[in-house]
PDB file of C-alpha atoms and ligand atoms in Angstrom:
ATOM      1  CA  MET H  12     -84.541  23.175  60.415  1.00  0.00           C
ATOM      2  CA  ILE H  13     -81.872  25.868  60.542  1.00  0.00           C
ATOM      3  CA  LEU H  14     -78.594  24.061  60.873  1.00  0.00           C
ATOM      4  CA  VAL H  15     -75.113  25.414  60.488  1.00  0.00           C
ATOM      5  CA  GLN H  16     -72.483  23.300  58.774  1.00  0.00           C
ATOM      6  CA  GLY H  17     -69.478  22.979  61.079  1.00  0.00           C
ATOM      7  CA  THR H  18     -66.022  21.590  60.489  1.00  0.00           C
ATOM      8  CA  LEU H  19     -64.934  18.678  58.338  1.00  0.00           C
ATOM      9  CA  LEU H  20     -65.053  15.577  60.535  1.00  0.00           C
ATOM     10  CA  HIS H  21     -64.112  12.986  57.951  1.00  0.00           C
ATOM     11  CA  ARG H  22     -63.070  13.052  54.315  1.00  0.00           C
ATOM     12  CA  GLY H  23     -63.955   9.698  52.804  1.00  0.00           C
ATOM     13  CA  LYS H  24     -63.125   8.382  49.348  1.00  0.00           C
ATOM     14  CA  ALA H  25     -66.339   9.847  47.930  1.00  0.00           C
ATOM     15  CA  ASN H  26     -68.117  11.723  50.713  1.00  0.00           C
ATOM     16  CA  ASP H  27     -67.303  14.445  53.218  1.00  0.00           C
ATOM     17  CA  VAL H  28     -68.814  14.425  56.688  1.00  0.00           C
ATOM     18  CA  TYR H  29     -69.271  17.674  58.642  1.00  0.00           C
ATOM     19  CA  THR H  30     -70.224  18.445  62.207  1.00  0.00           C
ATOM     20  CA  THR H  31     -73.188  20.739  62.815  1.00  0.00           C
ATOM     21  CA  GLY H  32     -74.386  23.017  65.583  1.00  0.00           C
ATOM     22  CA  ASN H  33     -76.252  19.992  66.976  1.00  0.00           C
ATOM     23  CA  GLU H  34     -73.982  17.272  68.415  1.00  0.00           C
ATOM     24  CA  ASN H  35     -76.469  14.559  67.432  1.00  0.00           C
ATOM     25  CA  LEU H  36     -76.556  15.546  63.776  1.00  0.00           C
ATOM     26  CA  LEU H  37     -74.018  15.483  60.959  1.00  0.00           C
ATOM     27  CA  ILE H  38     -74.027  16.616  57.356  1.00  0.00           C
ATOM     28  CA  ILE H  39     -72.906  14.200  54.641  1.00  0.00           C
ATOM     29  CA  ASP H  40     -71.872  15.905  51.425  1.00  0.00           C
ATOM     30  CA  HIS H  41     -71.765  13.567  48.436  1.00  0.00           C
ATOM     31  CA  SER H  42     -68.835  14.725  46.334  1.00  0.00           C
ATOM     32  CA  ASP H  43     -68.195  14.104  42.632  1.00  0.00           C
ATOM     33  CA  ARG H  44     -65.128  12.015  43.530  1.00  0.00           C
ATOM     34  CA  ILE H  45     -65.201   8.419  42.364  1.00  0.00           C
ATOM     35  CA  SER H  46     -62.811   5.606  43.218  1.00  0.00           C
ATOM     36  CA  ALA H  47     -62.495   1.887  42.688  1.00  0.00           C
ATOM     37  CA  GLY H  48     -60.168  -0.925  43.660  1.00  0.00           C
ATOM     38  CA  ASN H  49     -59.794   0.419  47.192  1.00  0.00           C
ATOM     39  CA  GLY H  50     -58.686   3.838  45.951  1.00  0.00           C
ATOM     40  CA  ALA H  51     -56.342   2.468  43.254  1.00  0.00           C
ATOM     41  CA  LYS H  52     -58.301   4.272  40.542  1.00  0.00           C
ATOM     42  CA  THR H  53     -59.837   7.710  41.050  1.00  0.00           C
ATOM     43  CA  ASP H  54     -61.574  10.379  38.996  1.00  0.00           C
ATOM     44  CA  VAL H  55     -64.153  13.141  39.268  1.00  0.00           C
ATOM     45  CA  ILE H  56     -67.587  12.704  37.682  1.00  0.00           C
ATOM     46  CA  PHE H  57     -69.496  15.955  37.428  1.00  0.00           C
ATOM     47  CA  GLY H  58     -73.019  15.585  38.861  1.00  0.00           C
ATOM     48  CA  LYS H  59     -72.365  12.280  40.642  1.00  0.00           C
ATOM     49  CA  GLY H  60     -72.793  13.810  44.110  1.00  0.00           C
ATOM     50  CA  LYS H  61     -76.183  15.224  43.184  1.00  0.00           C
ATOM     51  CA  SER H  62     -77.328  11.878  41.794  1.00  0.00           C
ATOM     52  CA  ASN H  63     -76.136   9.920  44.837  1.00  0.00           C
ATOM     53  CA  ASN H  64     -77.749  12.396  47.241  1.00  0.00           C
ATOM     54  CA  ALA H  65     -81.098  12.105  45.443  1.00  0.00           C
ATOM     55  CA  VAL H  66     -81.066   8.290  45.172  1.00  0.00           C
ATOM     56  CA  SER H  67     -80.041   7.938  48.830  1.00  0.00           C
ATOM     57  CA  GLU H  68     -82.780  10.304  49.984  1.00  0.00           C
ATOM     58  CA  LEU H  69     -85.414   8.438  48.007  1.00  0.00           C
ATOM     59  CA  VAL H  70     -84.359   5.014  49.295  1.00  0.00           C
ATOM     60  CA  PHE H  71     -83.961   6.187  52.912  1.00  0.00           C
ATOM     61  CA  ASN H  72     -87.480   7.655  52.826  1.00  0.00           C
ATOM     62  CA  LEU H  73     -88.843   4.422  51.429  1.00  0.00           C
ATOM     63  CA  LEU H  74     -87.093   2.343  54.097  1.00  0.00           C
ATOM     64  CA  GLU H  75     -88.529   4.548  56.854  1.00  0.00           C
ATOM     65  CA  LYS H  76     -92.012   3.926  55.437  1.00  0.00           C
ATOM     66  CA  VAL H  77     -91.621   0.168  55.852  1.00  0.00           C
ATOM     67  CA  GLY H  78     -90.200   0.458  59.370  1.00  0.00           C
ATOM     68  CA  VAL H  79     -86.479   0.216  58.646  1.00  0.00           C
ATOM     69  CA  LYS H  80     -84.958   3.119  60.560  1.00  0.00           C
ATOM     70  CA  THR H  81     -82.229   5.121  58.831  1.00  0.00           C
ATOM     71  CA  HIS H  82     -79.925   8.015  59.664  1.00  0.00           C
ATOM     72  CA  PHE H  83     -81.653  10.318  57.145  1.00  0.00           C
ATOM     73  CA  VAL H  84     -83.124  13.502  58.637  1.00  0.00           C
ATOM     74  CA  GLU H  85     -83.557  15.919  55.746  1.00  0.00           C
ATOM     75  CA  ARG H  86     -82.005  17.247  52.570  1.00  0.00           C
ATOM     76  CA  TYR H  87     -79.427  19.987  53.183  1.00  0.00           C
ATOM     77  CA  SER H  88     -78.523  20.864  49.598  1.00  0.00           C
ATOM     78  CA  ASP H  89     -78.464  19.251  46.166  1.00  0.00           C
ATOM     79  CA  THR H  90     -75.499  17.148  47.235  1.00  0.00           C
ATOM     80  CA  ALA H  91     -75.823  17.008  51.029  1.00  0.00           C
ATOM     81  CA  MET H  92     -78.156  15.621  53.670  1.00  0.00           C
ATOM     82  CA  VAL H  93     -78.535  15.985  57.432  1.00  0.00           C
ATOM     83  CA  VAL H  94     -78.157  12.642  59.211  1.00  0.00           C
ATOM     84  CA  LYS H  95     -78.299  11.316  62.757  1.00  0.00           C
ATOM     85  CA  ARG H  96     -74.912  10.774  64.349  1.00  0.00           C
ATOM     86  CA  ALA H  97     -74.465   7.092  65.159  1.00  0.00           C
ATOM     87  CA  GLU H  98     -71.743   4.765  66.385  1.00  0.00           C
ATOM     88  CA  MET H  99     -70.802   2.930  63.192  1.00  0.00           C
ATOM     89  CA  ILE H 100     -70.890  -0.855  63.113  1.00  0.00           C
ATOM     90  CA  LEU H 101     -67.758  -1.837  61.192  1.00  0.00           C
ATOM     91  CA  LEU H 102     -69.485  -4.219  58.824  1.00  0.00           C
ATOM     92  CA  GLU H 103     -70.476  -3.988  55.172  1.00  0.00           C
ATOM     93  CA  VAL H 104     -73.583  -6.033  54.537  1.00  0.00           C
ATOM     94  CA  ILE H 105     -74.074  -7.190  50.970  1.00  0.00           C
ATOM     95  CA  CYS H 106     -77.341  -8.468  49.563  1.00  0.00           C
ATOM     96  CA  ARG H 107     -77.279 -10.434  46.292  1.00  0.00           C
ATOM     97  CA  ASN H 108     -80.213 -11.164  43.969  1.00  0.00           C
ATOM     98  CA  LYS H 109     -77.910 -12.418  41.219  1.00  0.00           C
ATOM     99  CA  THR H 110     -74.313 -13.643  41.226  1.00  0.00           C
ATOM    100  CA  TRP H 111     -71.960 -10.837  40.116  1.00  0.00           C
ATOM    101  CA  GLY H 112     -68.769  -9.005  41.038  1.00  0.00           C
ATOM    102  CA  SER H 113     -66.631 -10.344  43.859  1.00  0.00           C
ATOM    103  CA  PHE H 114     -68.916 -13.347  44.360  1.00  0.00           C
ATOM    104  CA  CYS H 115     -68.081 -14.633  40.867  1.00  0.00           C
ATOM    105  CA  LYS H 116     -64.373 -14.007  41.424  1.00  0.00           C
ATOM    106  CA  ARG H 117     -64.468 -15.836  44.759  1.00  0.00           C
ATOM    107  CA  TYR H 118     -66.208 -18.952  43.424  1.00  0.00           C
ATOM    108  CA  GLU H 119     -65.165 -18.679  39.745  1.00  0.00           C
ATOM    109  CA  CYS H 120     -68.795 -18.899  38.684  1.00  0.00           C
ATOM    110  CA  ASP H 121     -70.926 -17.296  35.959  1.00  0.00           C
ATOM    111  CA  LYS H 122     -72.484 -13.927  36.631  1.00  0.00           C
ATOM    112  CA  GLY H 123     -76.258 -13.536  36.519  1.00  0.00           C
ATOM    113  CA  ILE H 124     -77.323 -16.728  38.305  1.00  0.00           C
ATOM    114  CA  THR H 125     -80.484 -15.959  40.310  1.00  0.00           C
ATOM    115  CA  VAL H 126     -80.026 -16.104  44.073  1.00  0.00           C
ATOM    116  CA  PHE H 127     -83.331 -16.868  45.757  1.00  0.00           C
ATOM    117  CA  PRO H 128     -83.950 -16.136  48.537  1.00  0.00           C
ATOM    118  CA  ALA H 129     -81.433 -13.307  48.256  1.00  0.00           C
ATOM    119  CA  GLY H 130     -77.979 -13.953  49.691  1.00  0.00           C
ATOM    120  CA  VAL H 131     -76.959 -11.763  52.632  1.00  0.00           C
ATOM    121  CA  GLU H 132     -73.262 -11.681  53.480  1.00  0.00           C
ATOM    122  CA  PHE H 133     -71.360  -9.805  56.150  1.00  0.00           C
ATOM    123  CA  CYS H 134     -67.894  -8.378  55.533  1.00  0.00           C
ATOM    124  CA  LEU H 135     -65.532  -6.603  57.890  1.00  0.00           C
ATOM    125  CA  LYS H 136     -65.256  -2.921  56.915  1.00  0.00           C
ATOM    126  CA  ASP H 137     -61.489  -2.730  56.709  1.00  0.00           C
ATOM    127  CA  ASP H 138     -59.821  -1.466  53.526  1.00  0.00           C
ATOM    128  CA  ALA H 139     -56.374  -2.650  54.607  1.00  0.00           C
ATOM    129  CA  LEU H 140     -57.693  -6.219  54.902  1.00  0.00           C
ATOM    130  CA  GLY H 141     -59.772  -5.903  51.708  1.00  0.00           C
ATOM    131  CA  ASP H 142     -63.165  -6.049  53.493  1.00  0.00           C
ATOM    132  CA  PRO H 143     -63.001  -9.820  54.153  1.00  0.00           C
ATOM    133  CA  PHE H 144     -66.129 -11.987  54.390  1.00  0.00           C
ATOM    134  CA  MET H 145     -67.069 -12.609  58.043  1.00  0.00           C
ATOM    135  CA  PRO H 146     -69.223 -15.422  59.401  1.00  0.00           C
ATOM    136  CA  GLU H 147     -71.578 -14.630  62.272  1.00  0.00           C
ATOM    137  CA  TRP H 148     -69.450 -16.457  64.841  1.00  0.00           C
ATOM    138  CA  ALA H 149     -66.456 -14.257  63.944  1.00  0.00           C
ATOM    139  CA  ILE H 150     -68.558 -11.080  64.181  1.00  0.00           C
ATOM    140  CA  THR H 151     -69.809 -11.975  67.659  1.00  0.00           C
ATOM    141  CA  THR H 152     -66.468 -13.401  68.882  1.00  0.00           C
ATOM    142  CA  LEU H 153     -64.631 -10.210  67.917  1.00  0.00           C
ATOM    143  CA  GLY H 154     -67.436  -8.025  69.273  1.00  0.00           C
ATOM    144  CA  TYR H 155     -68.380  -6.180  66.079  1.00  0.00           C
ATOM    145  CA  ALA H 156     -72.054  -6.902  66.749  1.00  0.00           C
ATOM    146  CA  THR H 157     -74.136  -9.145  68.986  1.00  0.00           C
ATOM    147  CA  ALA H 158     -76.020 -12.185  67.672  1.00  0.00           C
ATOM    148  CA  GLU H 159     -79.290 -10.258  68.145  1.00  0.00           C
ATOM    149  CA  GLU H 160     -77.911  -7.328  66.144  1.00  0.00           C
ATOM    150  CA  VAL H 161     -76.758  -9.623  63.342  1.00  0.00           C
ATOM    151  CA  LYS H 162     -80.236 -11.157  63.184  1.00  0.00           C
ATOM    152  CA  LEU H 163     -81.925  -7.744  63.140  1.00  0.00           C
ATOM    153  CA  ILE H 164     -79.534  -6.403  60.498  1.00  0.00           C
ATOM    154  CA  GLU H 165     -80.287  -9.374  58.254  1.00  0.00           C
ATOM    155  CA  GLN H 166     -84.030  -8.726  58.667  1.00  0.00           C
ATOM    156  CA  PHE H 167     -83.507  -5.044  57.764  1.00  0.00           C
ATOM    157  CA  VAL H 168     -81.456  -5.977  54.703  1.00  0.00           C
ATOM    158  CA  ARG H 169     -84.106  -8.411  53.445  1.00  0.00           C
ATOM    159  CA  LYS H 170     -86.853  -5.838  53.941  1.00  0.00           C
ATOM    160  CA  ALA H 171     -84.748  -3.189  52.206  1.00  0.00           C
ATOM    161  CA  ASN H 172     -84.117  -5.573  49.318  1.00  0.00           C
ATOM    162  CA  TYR H 173     -87.820  -6.170  48.914  1.00  0.00           C
ATOM    163  CA  VAL H 174     -88.696  -2.475  48.636  1.00  0.00           C
ATOM    164  CA  MET H 175     -85.601  -1.558  46.618  1.00  0.00           C
ATOM    165  CA  LEU H 176     -86.304  -4.302  44.046  1.00  0.00           C
ATOM    166  CA  GLU H 177     -89.759  -2.809  43.569  1.00  0.00           C
ATOM    167  CA  LEU H 178     -88.539   0.797  43.466  1.00  0.00           C
ATOM    168  CA  PHE H 179     -85.792   0.188  40.918  1.00  0.00           C
ATOM    169  CA  ASP H 180     -88.073  -1.994  38.810  1.00  0.00           C
ATOM    170  CA  LYS H 181     -90.397   1.018  38.504  1.00  0.00           C
ATOM    171  CA  LEU H 182     -87.380   2.953  37.195  1.00  0.00           C
ATOM    172  CA  GLY H 183     -86.705   0.241  34.610  1.00  0.00           C
ATOM    173  CA  LEU H 184     -83.718  -1.129  36.537  1.00  0.00           C
ATOM    174  CA  GLU H 185     -82.895  -4.566  37.885  1.00  0.00           C
ATOM    175  CA  LEU H 186     -81.290  -4.542  41.329  1.00  0.00           C
ATOM    176  CA  ILE H 187     -78.510  -7.126  41.134  1.00  0.00           C
ATOM    177  CA  ASP H 188     -76.910  -6.463  44.520  1.00  0.00           C
ATOM    178  CA  PHE H 189     -76.201  -3.696  47.020  1.00  0.00           C
ATOM    179  CA  LYS H 190     -74.295  -2.862  50.176  1.00  0.00           C
ATOM    180  CA  LEU H 191     -75.668  -1.395  53.395  1.00  0.00           C
ATOM    181  CA  GLU H 192     -73.923  -0.092  56.479  1.00  0.00           C
ATOM    182  CA  PHE H 193     -75.416   0.224  59.948  1.00  0.00           C
ATOM    183  CA  GLY H 194     -74.939   2.224  63.120  1.00  0.00           C
ATOM    184  CA  ARG H 195     -76.177   2.334  66.705  1.00  0.00           C
ATOM    185  CA  LEU H 196     -77.925   5.286  68.268  1.00  0.00           C
ATOM    186  CA  LYS H 197     -77.385   6.132  71.961  1.00  0.00           C
ATOM    187  CA  ASP H 198     -80.390   3.955  72.877  1.00  0.00           C
ATOM    188  CA  ARG H 199     -78.623   1.037  71.092  1.00  0.00           C
ATOM    189  CA  SER H 200     -81.222   0.911  68.331  1.00  0.00           C
ATOM    190  CA  ILE H 201     -79.869  -0.040  64.907  1.00  0.00           C
ATOM    191  CA  ILE H 202     -80.236   2.275  61.917  1.00  0.00           C
ATOM    192  CA  VAL H 203     -79.121   2.166  58.282  1.00  0.00           C
ATOM    193  CA  CYS H 204     -76.268   4.657  57.724  1.00  0.00           C
ATOM    194  CA  ASP H 205     -73.897   5.732  54.948  1.00  0.00           C
ATOM    195  CA  GLU H 206     -75.445   5.943  51.469  1.00  0.00           C
ATOM    196  CA  ILE H 207     -77.591   3.881  49.121  1.00  0.00           C
ATOM    197  CA  SER H 208     -76.690   5.031  45.653  1.00  0.00           C
ATOM    198  CA  LEU H 209     -75.221   4.035  42.305  1.00  0.00           C
ATOM    199  CA  ASP H 210     -71.912   3.713  44.168  1.00  0.00           C
ATOM    200  CA  THR H 211     -73.326   0.995  46.399  1.00  0.00           C
ATOM    201  CA  CYS H 212     -75.973  -0.724  44.250  1.00  0.00           C
ATOM    202  CA  ARG H 213     -75.492  -2.723  41.067  1.00  0.00           C
ATOM    203  CA  LEU H 214     -78.282  -1.846  38.622  1.00  0.00           C
ATOM    204  CA  ILE H 215     -78.938  -3.174  35.139  1.00  0.00           C
ATOM    205  CA  ASP H 216     -81.123  -1.348  32.652  1.00  0.00           C
ATOM    206  CA  ASN H 217     -84.100  -3.585  31.822  1.00  0.00           C
ATOM    207  CA  LYS H 218     -84.118  -2.587  28.149  1.00  0.00           C
ATOM    208  CA  THR H 219     -80.425  -2.489  27.228  1.00  0.00           C
ATOM    209  CA  GLY H 220     -78.951  -4.913  29.768  1.00  0.00           C
ATOM    210  CA  GLN H 221     -76.255  -2.291  30.482  1.00  0.00           C
ATOM    211  CA  ASN H 222     -74.966  -1.355  33.933  1.00  0.00           C
ATOM    212  CA  LEU H 223     -76.225   2.003  35.191  1.00  0.00           C
ATOM    213  CA  ASP H 224     -73.982   2.122  38.249  1.00  0.00           C
ATOM    214  CA  LYS H 225     -70.383   2.371  39.417  1.00  0.00           C
ATOM    215  CA  ASP H 226     -69.437  -0.742  37.430  1.00  0.00           C
ATOM    216  CA  ARG H 227     -69.192   1.603  34.407  1.00  0.00           C
ATOM    217  CA  PHE H 228     -66.202   3.182  36.171  1.00  0.00           C
ATOM    218  CA  ARG H 229     -64.810   0.013  37.814  1.00  0.00           C
ATOM    219  CA  ASN H 230     -64.815  -1.900  34.536  1.00  0.00           C
ATOM    220  CA  ASN H 231     -63.889   0.981  32.185  1.00  0.00           C
ATOM    221  CA  LEU H 232     -67.216   0.743  30.345  1.00  0.00           C
ATOM    222  CA  GLY H 233     -67.414   4.489  29.598  1.00  0.00           C
ATOM    223  CA  GLY H 234     -70.543   6.628  29.986  1.00  0.00           C
ATOM    224  CA  VAL H 235     -70.077   6.989  33.746  1.00  0.00           C
ATOM    225  CA  LYS H 236     -71.417  10.555  33.976  1.00  0.00           C
ATOM    226  CA  GLU H 237     -74.334   9.650  31.681  1.00  0.00           C
ATOM    227  CA  ALA H 238     -75.294   6.674  33.878  1.00  0.00           C
ATOM    228  CA  TYR H 239     -75.502   8.799  37.066  1.00  0.00           C
ATOM    229  CA  GLU H 240     -77.460  11.434  35.111  1.00  0.00           C
ATOM    230  CA  GLU H 241     -79.814   8.875  33.579  1.00  0.00           C
ATOM    231  CA  VAL H 242     -80.853   7.424  36.941  1.00  0.00           C
ATOM    232  CA  LEU H 243     -81.264  10.923  38.397  1.00  0.00           C
ATOM    233  CA  ASN H 244     -83.557  11.789  35.450  1.00  0.00           C
ATOM    234  CA  ARG H 245     -85.624   8.660  35.967  1.00  0.00           C
ATOM    235  CA  LEU H 246     -86.279   9.710  39.573  1.00  0.00           C
ATOM    236  CA  LYS H 247     -87.976  12.851  38.291  1.00  0.00           C
TER     237      LYS H 247
HETATM  238  N1  LIG P 308     -70.102  -2.601  47.412  1.00  0.00           N
HETATM  239  C1  LIG P 308     -69.900  -1.360  47.986  1.00  0.00           C
HETATM  240  N2  LIG P 308     -68.739  -1.109  48.660  1.00  0.00           N
HETATM  241  C2  LIG P 308     -67.763  -2.050  48.789  1.00  0.00           C
HETATM  242  C3  LIG P 308     -67.963  -3.319  48.205  1.00  0.00           C
HETATM  243  C4  LIG P 308     -69.138  -3.556  47.526  1.00  0.00           C
HETATM  244  O1  LIG P 308     -70.772  -0.489  47.908  1.00  0.00           O
HETATM  245  O2  LIG P 308     -66.720  -1.762  49.422  1.00  0.00           O
HETATM  246  C5  LIG P 308     -71.346  -2.872  46.678  1.00  0.00           C
HETATM  247  C6  LIG P 308     -71.128  -2.926  45.180  1.00  0.00           C
HETATM  248  O3  LIG P 308     -71.381  -1.684  44.579  1.00  0.00           O
HETATM  249  C7  LIG P 308     -72.120  -3.960  44.733  1.00  0.00           C
HETATM  250  C8  LIG P 308     -72.286  -4.877  45.950  1.00  0.00           C
HETATM  251  O4  LIG P 308     -71.816  -4.139  47.064  1.00  0.00           O
HETATM  252  O5  LIG P 308     -73.367  -3.368  44.454  1.00  0.00           O
HETATM  253  C9  LIG P 308     -71.552  -6.176  45.826  1.00  0.00           C
HETATM  254  O6  LIG P 308     -70.211  -5.910  45.498  1.00  0.00           O
HETATM  255  P1  LIG P 308     -69.169  -7.097  45.305  1.00  0.00           P
HETATM  256  O7  LIG P 308     -68.948  -7.783  46.601  1.00  0.00           O
HETATM  257  O8  LIG P 308     -69.624  -7.949  44.180  1.00  0.00           O
HETATM  258  O9  LIG P 308     -67.799  -6.399  44.992  1.00  0.00           O
HETATM  259  P2  LIG P 308     -67.268  -5.586  43.740  1.00  0.00           P
HETATM  260  O10 LIG P 308     -67.689  -6.294  42.512  1.00  0.00           O
HETATM  261  O11 LIG P 308     -67.852  -4.226  43.890  1.00  0.00           O
HETATM  262  O12 LIG P 308     -65.781  -5.609  43.942  1.00  0.00           O
END
């Protein structure tokens, strides 16, 4: 496909979104910017954008194969991909296979407790409010999604979890949890949007028990660049 990158539509914390010559398509460029704590801490990690673009592409392709539609169209460059333009659903959907992160803070519990079947939780995508947890009745009352959409999204997340657990296991990584975002196409069908990368998945190396994900940055563990590089190398 010959597509011309247009103007910058949105500069996010980590990614830049561009218009294209086709109104139904956008280009997402994964930058090397990294941030945590709602932008409180920022840095630049050389090669992160390339790693995130590659992991996202791989997972999106895998999801398509099992019938979970995504916004992925094709790779544009080492750091960018062409995606379908969708109306974003303002929810962050988290899937947990083990207790970790904000879950442990919320309930003051140990990390690493197995969650089976996986826990799926919906949060409002709103930085100013700190992405608060949202029960289904609140989502439907406030019109963020219909009950049918919530049900479908949960099915998509569970299916994605199933294939992602298997994929990352093959790479020697345990998928602890991850976040997905969704959008609606003009025909109202629901697709997975945004990215699925080390920024949005928590992954533990099977051999060393170390995080190979954004937690290295969030928790000042060091070796951030090396972690993004390591996972990119395992894909090859
Ligand atoms: N996550 C994300 N964006 C967010 C919040 C969470 O991608 O704004 C991902 C995060 O990388 C992890 C999972 O969702 O893989 C669960 O995160 P959690 O709720 O435990 O919050 P955190 O520990 O990241 O504050």
